[in-house]
Amino acid sequence: SDFELQLDWRTSPKGNSGIIFRIAEQHDYPWMTGPEFQLLDDGSTKESLNDKHSAGALYDIISPINNPAKGDTAEPKLLSPVGQPNNARIRITGGTLQHFLNGTKLVETRIDDAAWLAMIAGSKFKDFKGFGIVPKGHIALQDHGDTMWFANIKVRDLTKPMPGEVKLFDGDSLSGWKVVCPLASEKDTPDSVKKAAESTWTAADGTLRCNGTPNGYLKTDKT
């Protein structure tokens, strides 16, 4: 159901594969019900790096384009040369799906609303009953007729905490954290700098953001 999957993969020249998830085995192939994280030798195709059939894409549904938070810079998609390892990560929690390729988030979408159903209706999967709406299912590594390598495959259940897990960030505030700015504690520091230190760190939309001025750090209240 809600999970995080991470693995390393590499491809042969012109290699094509995929990680397919939340599969209900009610049709002949897993891609008929499960969405796919595309794995591909992009350089062997005529498609652009941001095509919805290229590596990191939510296959045939969403292109692998990094969409940063407001005020942040988009990071380019990074794909290793053929034969070199790449890292793929898929995360589904609370109705949100994310794709990461080599550390960069390329896809983020809701998969439980009308917009998701509309995207499916506009894809090649529109005629497959149950596609993309199964709340819990299998994970598959696709055999597309090419030589592929997979290693370091790890998955964790996000429906319950791991043993000893502590949630440090609530997604909306600095609750449980303290902003520390050594410069602001000095006697000769202007009030304007001290005030600026109070807003060096902010929280919104599930993200902690540091604007970098003045220098310091953010620490947990508890040891």
Short mmCIF file of C-alpha atoms in Angstrom, two decimals, residues 24-108:
data_model
loop_
_atom_site.label_atom_id
_atom_site.label_comp_id
_atom_site.label_asym_id
_atom_site.label_seq_id
_atom_site.Cartn_x
_atom_site.Cartn_y
_atom_site.Cartn_z
CA ALA A 24 -3.55 -6.59 -9.16
CA GLU A 25 -2.96 -9.72 -11.23
CA GLN A 26 -6.34 -9.56 -12.96
CA HIS A 27 -4.94 -9.17 -16.50
CA ASP A 28 -2.18 -10.86 -18.49
CA TYR A 29 0.58 -8.38 -17.64
CA PRO A 30 1.42 -6.30 -14.54
CA TRP A 31 1.44 -2.99 -16.48
CA MET A 32 -2.27 -3.41 -17.13
CA THR A 33 -3.03 -2.44 -13.51
CA GLY A 34 0.21 -1.07 -12.06
CA PRO A 35 1.80 2.33 -12.81
CA GLU A 36 5.44 2.19 -13.93
CA PHE A 37 8.70 3.94 -13.07
CA GLN A 38 10.40 3.82 -16.48
CA LEU A 39 13.97 2.47 -16.72
CA LEU A 40 15.61 3.19 -20.09
CA ASP A 41 18.77 3.92 -22.02
CA ASP A 42 17.56 7.39 -23.01
CA GLY A 43 20.47 7.91 -25.38
CA SER A 44 19.28 5.13 -27.68
CA THR A 45 15.88 6.70 -28.36
CA LYS A 46 14.69 9.67 -30.38
CA GLU A 47 12.71 10.96 -27.42
CA SER A 48 13.84 13.90 -25.30
CA LEU A 49 15.15 13.41 -21.77
CA ASN A 50 11.86 14.83 -20.52
CA ASP A 51 9.57 12.63 -22.62
CA LYS A 52 6.95 10.72 -20.62
CA HIS A 53 8.50 7.47 -21.90
CA SER A 54 12.05 8.34 -20.78
CA ALA A 55 13.93 7.18 -17.66
CA GLY A 56 12.31 8.27 -14.41
CA ALA A 57 8.94 9.02 -15.98
CA LEU A 58 5.63 7.75 -14.70
CA TYR A 59 5.35 5.84 -17.95
CA ASP A 60 2.97 7.38 -20.51
CA ILE A 61 1.40 9.56 -17.82
CA ILE A 62 3.86 12.14 -16.38
CA SER A 63 7.19 13.37 -17.78
CA PRO A 64 10.28 13.24 -15.51
CA ILE A 65 10.59 16.99 -14.99
CA ASN A 66 11.78 18.35 -11.66
CA ASN A 67 9.21 20.82 -10.28
CA PRO A 68 10.86 22.67 -7.40
CA ALA A 69 9.10 24.57 -4.65
CA LYS A 70 8.51 28.27 -5.28
CA GLY A 71 11.77 30.19 -5.07
CA ASP A 72 13.96 27.12 -5.55
CA THR A 73 15.97 26.16 -8.63
CA ALA A 74 15.05 23.18 -10.77
CA GLU A 75 17.65 20.43 -10.71
CA PRO A 76 18.45 18.75 -14.03
CA LYS A 77 17.66 15.10 -14.59
CA LEU A 78 20.86 13.09 -14.16
CA LEU A 79 21.22 9.72 -15.84
CA SER A 80 24.42 7.67 -15.75
CA PRO A 81 26.02 6.44 -18.99
CA VAL A 82 24.99 3.00 -20.25
CA GLY A 83 26.49 0.27 -18.08
CA GLN A 84 26.88 2.56 -15.05
CA PRO A 85 24.55 2.31 -12.03
CA ASN A 86 21.59 4.58 -11.37
CA ASN A 87 19.44 4.82 -8.25
CA ALA A 88 15.65 4.75 -8.41
CA ARG A 89 13.34 5.55 -5.53
CA ILE A 90 9.55 5.36 -5.42
CA ARG A 91 7.55 6.72 -2.51
CA ILE A 92 3.79 6.54 -2.02
CA THR A 93 2.25 7.98 1.12
CA GLY A 94 -1.09 9.59 1.88
CA GLY A 95 -2.19 9.55 -1.76
CA THR A 96 0.97 11.20 -3.11
CA LEU A 97 3.36 9.40 -5.46
CA GLN A 98 6.97 10.54 -5.94
CA HIS A 99 9.71 9.35 -8.31
CA PHE A 100 13.38 10.06 -7.61
CA LEU A 101 16.24 9.34 -10.03
CA ASN A 102 19.79 9.60 -8.67
CA GLY A 103 18.56 11.76 -5.82
CA THR A 104 16.49 14.22 -7.86
CA LYS A 105 12.70 14.24 -7.53
CA LEU A 106 11.29 14.07 -11.05
CA VAL A 107 7.63 13.20 -10.48
CA GLU A 108 5.11 14.14 -7.79
#
